[in-house]
Every structure is written in structure tokens, then in C-alpha cells.
Amino acid sequence: MAKRISLTEASRRAPRLLSRGDSKLLDEGAPPTLSDLAGALQFALGDGRIWLNEDRMVLLQTSSLGQLRREMIEAMGIDQTRRIFRRVGWFQGIHLADVIAKRFQQQDLTAALAAGPRIHTMEGFVKVTTRRFEFDVSRNHYHGEFYWHDSTEAVEHLTHFGVCDCPVCWMLIGVPSGYTTRLFGYPVIFREMECTGMGAERCVIIGRNAEAWGDDVPELEEFGLTKPRVKGKPWTPPVELPKPVDDGVSMIQGRSAAIMRARRLIERVSGSDEPVMLLGEPGTGKELFARRLHEIGRHPGGPFIAVNCSMFDHDDAPAAIARLDAQIDRAAGGTLFLNDVLSLSRPLQGHLALRLQLREGARAGFRIVSACSGQPREAVKSGAFRADLFYRLSLLPVALPPLRDRRDDLPLLIEHFLQRHARRHGRPLRKISGAAMDLLLRYDYPGNVRELSNMLERGVIFAEPAGELEISHLFSGLEELPEFIERAHASGSIVRSTSDGKVEGRTLQQMEIDAYTSALAAAKGNVSAAARDLGLSRAQLDYRLRKLGLKTGTEARPDAIRA
């Protein structure tokens, strides 16, 4: 006789096969827990960035958000402000759903939906209590009931306008609508049935599939959705996360202010044939920018000739000049790209200056684009590089930012190179582990984009089949790791030097424990003082100590640092 199992056990064993779910059948500790979600949140201290997995976050005082809300209401009215805030919340919910999908690879829809209230609580806007939710994908049915306590949005509205005759948690109500719709695959609309802003003790929230609300569902139009007509069929919201526009920018990836400025400068100079000099550290993509300039320039159909100027080092002057002339002739009607131009010998500099002088006024022949990673003005001052040639080549200088100055582009670049190298090597696209992603976001990349590409290619090759990319697959042990980390060991542990000069292996968690216990010991058990020394709040340190199983106060000693 077949062994009987409960619905809960069936859900745990075969989550893909069940199309129905109920929060009452979910274990309280089902991941991702609040601790799991908090582990995806990291503060890059001193770098000015906060990350929730791959999404950049900010700390914003609720009073500032309340002031923004007040000025918008006074400027455009309550109805328009409500619509804008709900849409902002909607897109925030979509982003949060994608964080859960990417970070935790949830296969159980019940657990993924249960994570929504937890991550909403973790953000600090409101404390969410889940009363119950249930769903049936085959019938496009969803129903959920929640309590919200201490809504910051309600508090700010009460502060500026007093008790209202309608619900006021507009942005907050958009979040679960976007989150649940994204995961459920069918439009789900949440509404406030009671609101603290109306004088209620707490906010009471009901979520239903769109059709269950009847014919009056203005949120569908606000969120850019159309009401589905046929039941029981898979449905994908037409609203997607913003994606980079495919404008043919070769391999140039990024939306940060620094990279966008460089791209705009390239576009501005593309309409002329004057010399352009690309300035930037090694690995910042100077050849990619040169190719992009050629693609959008006046002669995109002509040849693009890339010349590494250091290749002339082993030739005598006549032979080097002859080779340079050959490259210049090949570039006729197109673009000549001189990479590492500062490495040209003095005879070659003189010959190139003469060639450029002869073509001045003709405005024909080819466009010259040069690139250098060093300090050209220092080379001119020292006499290593001819001043007349420098001023000719640098008529239109374009500075390319190092990767550390465009960290907001890291998630996009990581995804881009991961897909590129997976295709190139015929390996299945793998997920990067949470710990590895956290370290990628904190690393300084002295080799810039080239180094990032190499690290991800290494990870694609080294990772086990169908396995995650771990720290040991990406970091070779030669990198300059951030803060207190010295280098990564091949086993996946972090290696640092002890006070006596010896090297010992430590995981990130072990090193975190050491940092907290040392700070507590120095503060003589005063948690608040230790938190200040670590650059954390008292609440943050309390949470980390509880998560790691450490004792607080005078009981926190180095001999009791293990959980």
C-alpha cells in the first residue's frame, strides 16, 4: 500500500506540481526568512551605496518622504498624487519580486509569496502581519488578508493633513500589487479596507485577483494593465522592468551617470573627422569606444584599423616607420585607432606628427583615434612625448570612467558577461551565489571591466555542472579584496594574515564574528559604543549578534564567539 502523506509534505516534495497554495500549510521558518532577506542587504560603508542583492537602495527619512507627499498634493491634488504613489509602489513590488527570484531561486510559489510581507517589513515602511492567503493558479484565484502596523505613510499624512476620509497608504498598497502580480503571473490588486490614516487602530489589507473586485478596478489602468478576458490561461503582465535600449552601442553596457556622459561625448564628436583621444585606466574599454565612434561616425563603411603602438618596440626606426605607414594607408576612408599611443618612440612620434600635419586642411583620408592609460601631460613635461603631437591628437579628449566610479552598472555588466561567456563556452547559464554576488558588488576592480569579464569567464569554466558560481570560482586569490579581506582561498574561504604574520583561513561569517567581538571587547561590553565604532546602529548590531548566536553585553567575549 502506498504511504499516505499530508498536503504540506506533498507541497514540500513537489512544489512544481502543485498549482494551489495556502499560507496555513507553510512552515513558519520556510526560506527566505527575515534573516535570509537581511543577508541579501549590504552596506558598502564609505562607498555611498546600499545593495539589496543587485538593486541599489537608499536610506530616506520618512519625514522627507512626507514633505514630498505634502508638496505634491498641494501642487497637483490628492487624486493625481495617489496615482503617482501607487505606481511607484507597483514598480517597487516588481523589483522586490525579482530580488526574491534571483537571490533565492524559489520553486515553491507559496514560500515566494510569503516572502513579500517579510521584505516589505524589512524595508522599514510598515510591519506586516499575514493573517492568511490562498491561491489557485489554474483558476487565476488569489485571496489574501493582512494587517499593517505603524505605517510610516499614514503617520506622515496624519502629520500634515490630519485624519482623512479615505485610505492614505498609497505607495505601500502598490507594492504588494506589483509583487504578487509578478510572481503569480496574473493581475492581483490590493486595497486598504481600514487605514490608520482614517483613524483606525491598524490598516487592514485585502488582496484579490483583479476579476474578484468586479468591474470597477481603476488600478489596472494605473499600472498599465488590461483586464484579462479569458480565465484559466497563463497571463504575463505587459509591464516589464526597465531595460537598456538596444541602440547598437557595440559592447558598451551601463546606465550610470559616468558612462552615459562618456557615451554622449562620443556621440557629439561623431559628426566630425577631428582627432579624438580616449583617456582612462587599463581595462576601461577604450577600444570598444573607438569602435563605437567608428560605427556612428562619418565613414562607418570604411575600415577600422586597430594598432597597438607597443608592437613597434622591437623594430629599428626605418622598419617601424614603414610598418606605421602601412597601417595608416590601410585606414584610408575609415578609422585608425592607436592604442597605448604614449609607447611610441620619438622617431615614430615625429613621423606621425608629420603625417598629421600634411593631412591638415584636406579634411580627408581617415580619422585618427588614440588612447592612453597613463598621464599624457606628465609625459609631455618630461619630454617623453612630443607636445605638438599631443595637442594634435587630443583636440577632442574623452575620459572613460573606471569601474569603481560606475558601480551602479555592476549588476548589468555581471549579467551581460555571464550570458556572453556561457554562450561562448557552451555552458548552461548559472546563478551566482549570494556570497559571491555580495563580494562582486564590493570589489574595487583595479583591472576595470576587463577584470570583471575575466572573473566571470573563469567562474563559468570552473563552476561545477548545474552548480552555482561561488567565491572560489570567481576570485583566484590574487585580487585586492575589500576592507579586512586579504585574499580568497581556492576552497572558498577567505584568507587573512594574523598579528604574528601567519596566514589563516576564515569565512566571511567568522571574520564578521571576530570584528563584532573585538569591538565589544574594546567597548567593555557596551553594545552602543561598539556599534558606533563599527559604523552601525545599535539595532543593527543587536540583530547581527542575535543572528550569529553571540551574547551581548559583558558576556560577549572572544572565547564565546562561535554560535
Coordinates of C-alpha atoms in Angstrom, one line a residue:
M1 CA 0.0 0.0 0.0
A2 CA 1.3 3.4 -0.9
K3 CA 2.3 5.6 2.0
R4 CA 0.0 8.5 2.7
I5 CA 1.4 11.9 3.1
S6 CA -0.1 15.3 4.1
L7 CA -0.7 18.1 1.6
T8 CA 2.1 20.0 3.4
E9 CA 4.5 17.2 2.8
A10 CA 3.4 16.9 -0.8
S11 CA 4.0 20.6 -1.3
R12 CA 7.4 20.3 0.2
R13 CA 8.4 17.4 -2.0
A14 CA 7.0 18.5 -5.3
P15 CA 6.4 22.3 -5.3
R16 CA 6.4 22.5 -9.1
L17 CA 3.4 20.1 -9.4
L18 CA 1.0 22.0 -7.1
S19 CA -1.0 24.8 -8.6
R20 CA -2.6 25.7 -5.3
G21 CA -1.2 27.1 -2.1
D22 CA -2.3 28.2 1.3
S23 CA -0.2 30.2 3.8
K24 CA -1.5 27.9 6.6
L25 CA 0.3 25.0 5.1
L26 CA 3.7 26.8 5.0
D27 CA 6.2 26.2 7.8
E28 CA 7.0 29.3 9.8
G29 CA 10.7 29.0 9.1
A30 CA 10.3 28.5 5.4
P31 CA 13.0 30.4 3.5
P32 CA 13.6 33.2 2.7
T33 CA 13.2 34.2 6.4
L34 CA 13.8 37.8 7.6
S35 CA 17.3 36.7 8.4
D36 CA 17.8 35.4 4.9
L37 CA 16.5 38.6 3.4
A38 CA 18.7 40.7 5.7
G39 CA 21.7 38.7 4.5
A40 CA 20.9 40.0 1.0
L41 CA 21.1 43.6 2.3
Q42 CA 24.6 45.0 2.5
F43 CA 26.0 48.4 3.3
A44 CA 29.2 49.3 1.4
L45 CA 30.5 51.6 4.1
G46 CA 32.4 54.6 2.8
D47 CA 31.3 53.8 -0.8
G48 CA 27.9 55.6 -0.6
R49 CA 25.9 52.6 -1.7
I50 CA 23.5 50.2 -0.2
W51 CA 22.6 47.0 -2.1
L52 CA 19.6 44.6 -1.8
N53 CA 21.1 41.8 -3.8
E54 CA 21.7 43.5 -7.1
D55 CA 19.4 46.5 -6.5
R56 CA 20.8 49.8 -5.2
M57 CA 18.9 51.2 -2.2
V58 CA 18.9 54.4 -0.3
L59 CA 18.2 55.5 3.2
L60 CA 15.5 58.2 3.2
Q61 CA 14.0 59.9 6.3
T62 CA 10.3 59.3 6.4
S63 CA 9.8 63.0 7.2
S64 CA 11.4 63.8 3.9
L65 CA 9.1 61.5 2.1
G66 CA 6.2 63.1 4.0
Q67 CA 7.3 66.5 2.8
L68 CA 7.5 65.4 -0.8
R69 CA 4.0 63.9 -0.4
R70 CA 2.6 67.2 1.0
E71 CA 4.1 69.4 -1.7
M72 CA 2.8 67.0 -4.4
I73 CA -0.7 67.1 -3.0
E74 CA -0.6 70.9 -2.8
A75 CA 0.7 71.2 -6.3
M76 CA -1.3 68.7 -8.2
G77 CA -4.1 67.5 -5.9
I78 CA -4.7 64.3 -4.0
D79 CA -6.0 62.2 -6.8
Q80 CA -3.0 62.7 -9.1
T81 CA -0.6 62.2 -6.2
R82 CA -2.4 59.0 -5.2
R83 CA -2.0 57.6 -8.7
I84 CA 1.7 58.5 -8.8
F85 CA 2.5 57.0 -5.4
R86 CA 0.6 53.8 -6.2
R87 CA 2.6 53.4 -9.5
V88 CA 5.9 54.0 -7.6
G89 CA 4.9 51.2 -5.2
W90 CA 3.8 49.0 -8.1
F91 CA 7.2 49.1 -9.7
Q92 CA 8.9 48.7 -6.3
G93 CA 6.9 45.5 -5.8
I94 CA 8.1 44.2 -9.2
H95 CA 11.7 44.9 -8.3
L96 CA 11.3 43.1 -5.0
A97 CA 9.8 40.1 -6.7
D98 CA 12.7 39.9 -9.0
V99 CA 15.1 40.1 -6.0
I100 CA 13.4 37.0 -4.5
A101 CA 13.5 35.2 -7.8
K102 CA 17.2 35.9 -8.4
R103 CA 18.6 35.6 -4.9
F104 CA 16.7 32.6 -3.6
Q105 CA 15.5 30.7 -6.8
Q106 CA 12.2 29.9 -5.1
Q107 CA 10.4 26.9 -6.7
D108 CA 7.6 27.0 -4.1
L109 CA 5.2 29.8 -5.0
T110 CA 3.7 29.7 -1.5
A111 CA 7.1 30.4 0.1
A112 CA 7.9 33.1 -2.5
L113 CA 4.5 34.9 -1.9
A114 CA 5.1 34.6 1.9
A115 CA 8.4 36.4 1.5
G116 CA 6.6 39.5 0.2
P117 CA 5.3 40.7 3.7
R118 CA 8.7 39.9 5.2
I119 CA 10.7 42.0 2.7
H120 CA 8.0 44.8 3.0
T121 CA 8.6 44.8 6.7
M122 CA 12.4 44.7 6.4
E123 CA 12.3 47.9 4.3
G124 CA 11.0 49.8 7.4
F125 CA 7.9 51.3 5.9
V126 CA 5.4 49.1 7.8
K127 CA 5.1 46.0 9.9
V128 CA 3.1 43.3 8.1
T129 CA 1.2 40.5 9.8
T130 CA -0.1 37.8 7.4
R131 CA -3.5 36.6 8.5
R132 CA -3.9 34.2 5.6
F133 CA -3.5 34.0 1.8
E134 CA -4.6 31.3 -0.6
F135 CA -4.3 30.8 -4.4
D136 CA -5.2 28.5 -7.2
V137 CA -3.2 29.2 -10.4
S138 CA -5.5 27.1 -12.6
R139 CA -8.4 29.3 -11.7
N140 CA -6.4 32.6 -11.6
H141 CA -7.7 32.8 -8.0
Y142 CA -5.9 34.7 -5.2
H143 CA -7.1 36.0 -1.9
G144 CA -5.0 37.4 0.9
E145 CA -5.7 39.2 4.2
F146 CA -3.0 41.2 6.1
Y147 CA -2.6 43.6 9.0
W148 CA -0.3 46.6 8.7
H149 CA 1.0 48.2 11.9
D150 CA 2.8 51.5 12.2
S151 CA 2.5 52.6 8.6
T152 CA 5.0 55.4 8.0
E153 CA 2.9 56.7 5.1
A154 CA -0.2 57.0 7.3
V155 CA 1.8 58.8 10.0
E156 CA 3.2 61.4 7.6
H157 CA -0.2 62.0 6.1
L158 CA -1.7 62.5 9.6
T159 CA 1.1 64.9 10.5
H160 CA 0.5 67.2 7.5
F161 CA -3.3 66.8 6.9
G162 CA -4.9 65.1 9.9
V163 CA -7.4 62.3 9.7
C164 CA -8.5 61.6 6.1
D165 CA -11.8 60.2 4.8
C166 CA -10.1 57.7 2.6
P167 CA -7.1 55.3 2.8
V168 CA -3.8 57.0 2.5
C169 CA -1.1 54.3 2.3
W170 CA -0.9 54.7 -1.5
M171 CA 2.7 53.7 -2.2
L172 CA 2.6 50.9 0.3
I173 CA -0.5 49.4 -1.3
G174 CA 1.1 49.4 -4.7
V175 CA 4.0 47.3 -3.5
P176 CA 2.1 44.0 -2.8
S177 CA 0.1 44.5 -6.0
G178 CA 3.3 44.6 -8.1
Y179 CA 5.0 41.9 -6.1
T180 CA 2.1 39.4 -6.2
T181 CA 1.2 40.0 -9.8
R182 CA 4.9 39.5 -10.8
L183 CA 5.1 36.1 -9.0
F184 CA 1.5 34.9 -9.6
G185 CA 1.5 35.7 -13.3
Y186 CA -2.0 37.2 -13.2
P187 CA -3.1 40.7 -12.0
V188 CA -3.6 40.8 -8.3
I189 CA -4.9 44.1 -6.7
F190 CA -4.5 45.0 -3.1
R191 CA -6.7 47.6 -1.3
E192 CA -7.0 49.1 2.2
M193 CA -10.3 48.2 3.9
E194 CA -9.3 50.1 7.0
C195 CA -6.4 52.6 7.4
T196 CA -4.6 54.2 10.3
G197 CA -4.8 57.5 8.4
M198 CA -8.6 57.3 8.7
G199 CA -8.4 56.8 12.5
A200 CA -8.3 53.0 12.6
E201 CA -6.1 51.2 15.0
R202 CA -4.3 49.4 12.2
C203 CA -4.5 49.1 8.4
V204 CA -6.5 46.1 7.1
I205 CA -5.4 44.9 3.6
I206 CA -7.2 42.6 1.2
G207 CA -5.6 41.3 -1.9
R208 CA -7.7 39.6 -4.7
N209 CA -7.2 38.6 -8.3
A210 CA -8.5 41.5 -10.4
E211 CA -11.7 39.9 -11.6
A212 CA -12.8 39.3 -8.0
W213 CA -13.0 43.1 -7.4
G214 CA -15.8 43.3 -10.1
D215 CA -15.9 45.8 -13.0
D216 CA -14.5 48.8 -11.1
V217 CA -10.8 48.2 -11.0
P218 CA -9.1 51.6 -11.8
E219 CA -5.8 50.2 -10.6
L220 CA -5.5 48.1 -13.8
E221 CA -5.2 51.2 -15.9
E222 CA -2.9 52.9 -13.4
F223 CA -0.5 50.0 -13.5
G224 CA -0.6 49.8 -17.3
L225 CA -2.6 46.5 -17.3
T226 CA -5.5 45.4 -19.3
K227 CA -8.2 43.3 -17.8
P228 CA -7.9 39.7 -18.9
R229 CA -10.9 38.3 -20.7
V230 CA -10.3 34.5 -20.6
K231 CA -9.9 32.6 -17.4
G232 CA -7.6 29.7 -16.8
K233 CA -4.9 30.8 -19.3
P234 CA -1.4 31.8 -18.3
W235 CA -1.1 35.6 -18.4
T236 CA 2.1 37.7 -18.2
P237 CA 1.8 41.4 -17.2
P238 CA 2.8 43.7 -20.1
V239 CA 4.7 45.9 -17.7
E240 CA 8.3 44.8 -17.5
L241 CA 11.3 46.2 -15.6
P242 CA 13.1 49.0 -17.5
K243 CA 15.7 47.6 -19.8
P244 CA 18.6 49.3 -21.6
V245 CA 17.6 50.5 -25.0
D246 CA 19.4 48.5 -27.8
D247 CA 20.9 51.4 -29.7
G248 CA 23.7 49.4 -31.3
V249 CA 26.3 50.5 -28.8
S250 CA 28.6 47.6 -29.5
M251 CA 29.5 46.1 -26.2
I252 CA 29.2 49.3 -24.1
Q253 CA 27.0 48.4 -21.2
G254 CA 25.8 50.7 -18.4
R255 CA 23.3 53.4 -17.3
S256 CA 25.4 55.2 -14.7
A257 CA 26.0 58.9 -15.0
A258 CA 29.7 58.4 -15.6
I259 CA 29.3 56.0 -18.5
M260 CA 26.4 58.0 -20.0
R261 CA 28.5 61.1 -20.1
A262 CA 31.3 59.3 -22.0
R263 CA 28.7 58.0 -24.5
R264 CA 27.2 61.4 -25.0
L265 CA 30.6 62.9 -25.7
I266 CA 31.3 60.2 -28.3
E267 CA 28.0 61.0 -30.0
R268 CA 28.8 64.7 -30.0
V269 CA 32.2 64.3 -31.7
S270 CA 31.0 61.6 -34.2
G271 CA 29.9 64.2 -36.8
S272 CA 33.5 65.4 -37.5
D273 CA 36.8 63.8 -38.6
E274 CA 38.9 65.6 -36.0
P275 CA 41.3 63.5 -33.8
V276 CA 39.8 62.0 -30.6
M277 CA 41.9 60.9 -27.6
L278 CA 40.4 58.4 -25.2
L279 CA 41.8 58.6 -21.7
G280 CA 41.3 56.0 -19.0
E281 CA 42.8 53.3 -16.9
P282 CA 43.6 49.9 -18.5
G283 CA 40.6 47.8 -19.0
T284 CA 38.0 50.6 -19.2
G285 CA 37.0 49.7 -22.8
K286 CA 38.9 52.2 -24.9
E287 CA 38.9 50.1 -28.0
L288 CA 35.1 49.5 -27.6
F289 CA 34.5 53.2 -27.5
A290 CA 36.8 53.7 -30.5
R291 CA 34.8 51.1 -32.5
R292 CA 31.5 52.8 -31.4
L293 CA 32.8 56.1 -32.7
H294 CA 33.7 54.5 -36.0
E295 CA 30.2 52.9 -36.2
I296 CA 28.4 56.2 -35.7
G297 CA 30.9 58.4 -37.5
R298 CA 31.0 59.8 -41.0
H299 CA 32.7 56.7 -42.5
P300 CA 31.2 53.6 -40.9
G301 CA 31.6 51.6 -44.1
G302 CA 35.4 52.2 -44.1
P303 CA 38.0 50.0 -42.4
F304 CA 38.7 50.1 -38.6
I305 CA 42.4 49.6 -38.1
A306 CA 43.5 48.9 -34.5
V307 CA 47.2 49.4 -33.9
N308 CA 48.9 48.5 -30.6
C309 CA 51.7 51.1 -30.5
S310 CA 53.9 48.9 -28.3
M311 CA 54.3 46.4 -31.2
F312 CA 56.9 48.8 -32.8
D313 CA 59.3 48.4 -29.8
H314 CA 61.4 45.7 -31.4
D315 CA 61.9 47.3 -34.8
D316 CA 64.6 49.8 -35.8
A317 CA 63.4 53.3 -36.8
P318 CA 63.1 52.8 -40.6
A319 CA 61.3 49.4 -40.2
A320 CA 58.9 50.9 -37.6
I321 CA 58.1 53.9 -39.7
A322 CA 57.4 51.6 -42.7
R323 CA 55.0 49.5 -40.6
L324 CA 53.3 52.5 -39.3
D325 CA 52.8 53.9 -42.8
A326 CA 51.3 50.6 -43.9
Q327 CA 48.7 50.8 -41.1
I328 CA 47.9 54.4 -41.9
D329 CA 47.4 53.5 -45.6
R330 CA 45.1 50.6 -44.6
A331 CA 42.9 53.0 -42.6
A332 CA 42.2 55.2 -45.7
G333 CA 38.5 56.1 -45.7
G334 CA 38.0 54.8 -42.2
T335 CA 39.4 55.0 -38.7
L336 CA 42.9 54.5 -37.4
F337 CA 42.9 53.5 -33.7
L338 CA 46.3 54.0 -32.0
N339 CA 46.2 52.2 -28.7
D340 CA 48.8 52.9 -26.0
V341 CA 50.0 55.9 -28.0
L342 CA 52.4 57.0 -25.3
S343 CA 54.6 54.0 -26.0
L344 CA 55.6 55.3 -29.5
S345 CA 59.3 56.0 -29.8
R346 CA 60.4 59.6 -30.6
P347 CA 61.2 58.8 -34.3
L348 CA 57.7 57.4 -34.7
Q349 CA 56.2 60.4 -32.9
G350 CA 57.9 62.7 -35.3
H351 CA 56.8 60.8 -38.3
L352 CA 53.2 60.6 -37.2
A353 CA 53.2 64.3 -36.4
L354 CA 54.4 65.0 -40.0
R355 CA 51.7 62.8 -41.5
L356 CA 49.0 64.5 -39.5
Q357 CA 50.4 68.0 -40.4
L358 CA 50.3 67.0 -44.1
R359 CA 46.7 66.0 -44.0
E360 CA 45.5 69.1 -42.1
G361 CA 43.3 71.3 -44.3
A362 CA 42.5 68.4 -46.6
R363 CA 39.9 67.0 -44.2
A364 CA 40.1 63.7 -45.9
G365 CA 41.7 60.3 -45.7
F366 CA 41.0 58.8 -42.3
R367 CA 40.0 59.6 -38.7
I368 CA 42.6 59.1 -36.0
V369 CA 41.6 57.9 -32.6
S370 CA 44.3 57.5 -29.9
A371 CA 44.1 56.0 -26.5
C372 CA 46.4 56.2 -23.5
S373 CA 46.2 54.7 -20.0
G374 CA 49.0 56.9 -18.4
Q375 CA 49.3 60.6 -17.8
P376 CA 50.0 62.2 -21.2
R377 CA 50.7 65.7 -19.7
E378 CA 53.3 64.2 -17.5
A379 CA 54.9 62.5 -20.5
V380 CA 54.9 65.8 -22.4
K381 CA 56.5 67.7 -19.4
S382 CA 59.2 65.0 -19.1
G383 CA 60.0 65.2 -22.8
A384 CA 58.9 61.6 -23.4
F385 CA 56.2 62.6 -25.7
R386 CA 56.2 65.4 -28.3
A387 CA 54.0 68.4 -27.3
D388 CA 52.9 69.2 -30.9
L389 CA 51.7 65.6 -31.4
F390 CA 49.9 65.5 -28.1
Y391 CA 48.0 68.7 -28.9
R392 CA 47.0 67.4 -32.3
L393 CA 45.8 64.1 -31.0
S394 CA 44.0 65.4 -28.0
L395 CA 41.8 68.0 -29.8
L396 CA 38.7 66.1 -28.6
P397 CA 39.6 64.3 -25.4
V398 CA 37.1 61.8 -23.9
A399 CA 37.7 60.4 -20.4
L400 CA 36.4 56.9 -19.7
P401 CA 35.5 56.2 -16.0
P402 CA 37.0 53.3 -14.0
L403 CA 34.6 50.7 -12.9
R404 CA 34.8 51.7 -9.3
D405 CA 33.2 55.0 -10.3
R406 CA 30.3 53.3 -12.0
R407 CA 29.3 50.7 -9.5
D408 CA 25.6 51.1 -10.4
D409 CA 26.5 49.4 -13.7
L410 CA 27.8 46.2 -11.9
P411 CA 24.6 44.2 -11.9
L412 CA 24.0 44.9 -15.6
L413 CA 27.6 44.1 -16.5
I414 CA 27.7 40.9 -14.4
E415 CA 24.5 39.7 -16.2
H416 CA 25.9 40.7 -19.6
F417 CA 29.3 38.9 -19.2
L418 CA 27.7 35.9 -17.6
Q419 CA 25.5 35.3 -20.6
R420 CA 28.2 36.1 -23.0
H421 CA 30.7 33.6 -21.6
A422 CA 28.1 30.9 -21.0
R423 CA 27.3 31.1 -24.7
R424 CA 30.9 31.2 -25.8
H425 CA 31.9 28.1 -23.8
G426 CA 28.7 26.2 -24.3
R427 CA 28.0 26.1 -20.6
P428 CA 24.5 26.4 -19.1
L429 CA 23.8 29.8 -17.6
R430 CA 24.4 29.5 -13.9
K431 CA 23.3 31.5 -10.9
I432 CA 25.9 33.4 -8.8
S433 CA 25.7 32.6 -5.1
G434 CA 24.6 35.3 -2.7
A435 CA 28.0 35.5 -1.0
A436 CA 29.8 35.7 -4.4
M437 CA 27.5 38.4 -5.6
D438 CA 28.0 40.4 -2.5
L439 CA 31.7 40.3 -2.9
L440 CA 31.5 41.2 -6.6
L441 CA 29.5 44.3 -5.7
R442 CA 32.1 45.4 -3.1
Y443 CA 35.3 44.6 -5.1
D444 CA 37.2 47.6 -6.5
Y445 CA 38.3 46.1 -9.8
P446 CA 41.7 47.6 -10.4
G447 CA 41.6 45.9 -13.8
N448 CA 38.2 47.5 -14.5
V449 CA 35.7 46.0 -16.9
R450 CA 38.3 43.6 -18.4
E451 CA 39.0 42.2 -15.0
L452 CA 35.3 41.7 -14.3
S453 CA 34.8 39.9 -17.6
N454 CA 37.8 37.6 -16.9
M455 CA 36.5 36.8 -13.4
L456 CA 33.1 35.8 -14.7
E457 CA 34.6 33.8 -17.6
R458 CA 36.8 32.0 -15.0
G459 CA 33.7 31.3 -13.0
V460 CA 31.8 29.9 -15.9
I461 CA 34.7 27.5 -16.7
F462 CA 35.5 26.5 -13.1
A463 CA 31.9 26.0 -11.7
E464 CA 30.5 22.5 -11.4
P465 CA 27.9 21.5 -13.9
A466 CA 24.5 22.9 -12.9
G467 CA 26.1 24.4 -9.8
E468 CA 26.3 27.9 -8.5
L469 CA 29.2 30.2 -9.1
E470 CA 30.9 30.6 -5.8
I471 CA 33.7 32.9 -4.5
S472 CA 36.3 30.3 -5.2
H473 CA 35.3 30.1 -8.8
L474 CA 35.5 33.8 -9.4
F475 CA 38.4 35.0 -7.3
S476 CA 41.8 33.5 -7.9
G477 CA 43.4 34.6 -4.7
L478 CA 45.5 37.3 -6.4
E479 CA 42.9 40.1 -6.1
E480 CA 43.0 43.0 -3.7
L481 CA 39.8 42.2 -1.7
P482 CA 37.9 45.0 0.1
E483 CA 38.3 46.1 3.7
F484 CA 39.6 43.5 6.1
I485 CA 39.7 40.7 3.5
E486 CA 43.2 39.9 2.2
R487 CA 42.6 37.2 -0.4
A488 CA 40.3 34.3 -1.3
H489 CA 41.4 30.8 -0.9
A490 CA 40.7 28.2 -3.6
S491 CA 38.5 26.3 -1.1
G492 CA 36.1 29.3 -1.0
S493 CA 37.2 30.6 2.4
I494 CA 38.7 34.0 2.9
V495 CA 42.4 34.2 3.9
R496 CA 43.9 36.9 6.1
S497 CA 47.2 37.5 7.9
T498 CA 47.2 37.2 11.7
S499 CA 49.1 39.5 14.0
D500 CA 52.1 37.3 14.0
G501 CA 52.3 37.3 10.2
K502 CA 50.9 33.8 9.8
V503 CA 48.0 33.2 7.3
E504 CA 44.8 31.6 8.4
G505 CA 41.6 30.7 6.7
R506 CA 38.4 32.5 7.7
T507 CA 35.0 32.5 6.2
L508 CA 33.3 35.9 5.9
Q509 CA 31.0 35.0 8.8
Q510 CA 33.9 34.0 11.0
M511 CA 35.6 37.3 10.2
E512 CA 32.4 39.2 10.9
I513 CA 32.2 37.4 14.3
D514 CA 35.8 38.5 15.0
A515 CA 35.0 42.1 14.1
Y516 CA 32.0 42.2 16.4
T517 CA 33.6 40.5 19.4
S518 CA 36.7 42.7 19.1
A519 CA 34.6 45.8 19.1
L520 CA 32.6 44.6 22.1
A521 CA 35.8 43.8 24.0
A522 CA 37.2 47.2 23.2
A523 CA 34.0 48.9 24.4
K524 CA 34.0 46.7 27.5
G525 CA 30.7 45.1 26.6
N526 CA 28.9 48.3 25.8
V527 CA 26.9 47.4 22.7
S528 CA 26.0 51.0 21.8
A529 CA 29.7 52.1 21.9
A530 CA 30.7 49.0 19.9
A531 CA 28.1 49.8 17.3
R532 CA 29.4 53.4 16.9
D533 CA 32.9 52.1 16.4
L534 CA 31.7 49.7 13.7
G535 CA 29.6 52.4 11.9
L536 CA 26.4 50.6 12.7
S537 CA 23.2 51.5 14.7
R538 CA 22.6 49.7 18.0
A539 CA 19.6 47.9 16.4
Q540 CA 21.7 46.7 13.5
L541 CA 24.4 45.3 15.8
D542 CA 21.8 43.7 18.1
Y543 CA 20.3 42.0 15.1
R544 CA 23.7 40.7 13.8
L545 CA 24.7 39.4 17.2
R546 CA 21.4 37.5 17.6
K547 CA 21.7 36.1 14.0
L548 CA 25.2 34.9 14.8
G549 CA 24.2 33.5 18.2
L550 CA 26.5 35.8 20.1
K551 CA 25.9 37.0 23.6
T552 CA 25.6 40.8 24.2
G553 CA 26.9 43.0 27.0
T554 CA 29.7 41.8 29.2
E555 CA 29.1 38.2 28.3
A556 CA 30.4 38.8 24.7
R557 CA 33.9 37.6 24.9
P558 CA 36.3 36.3 22.2
D559 CA 36.2 32.9 23.8
A560 CA 32.4 32.7 23.2
I561 CA 32.3 33.9 19.6
R562 CA 31.0 30.7 18.0
A563 CA 27.3 30.2 17.6

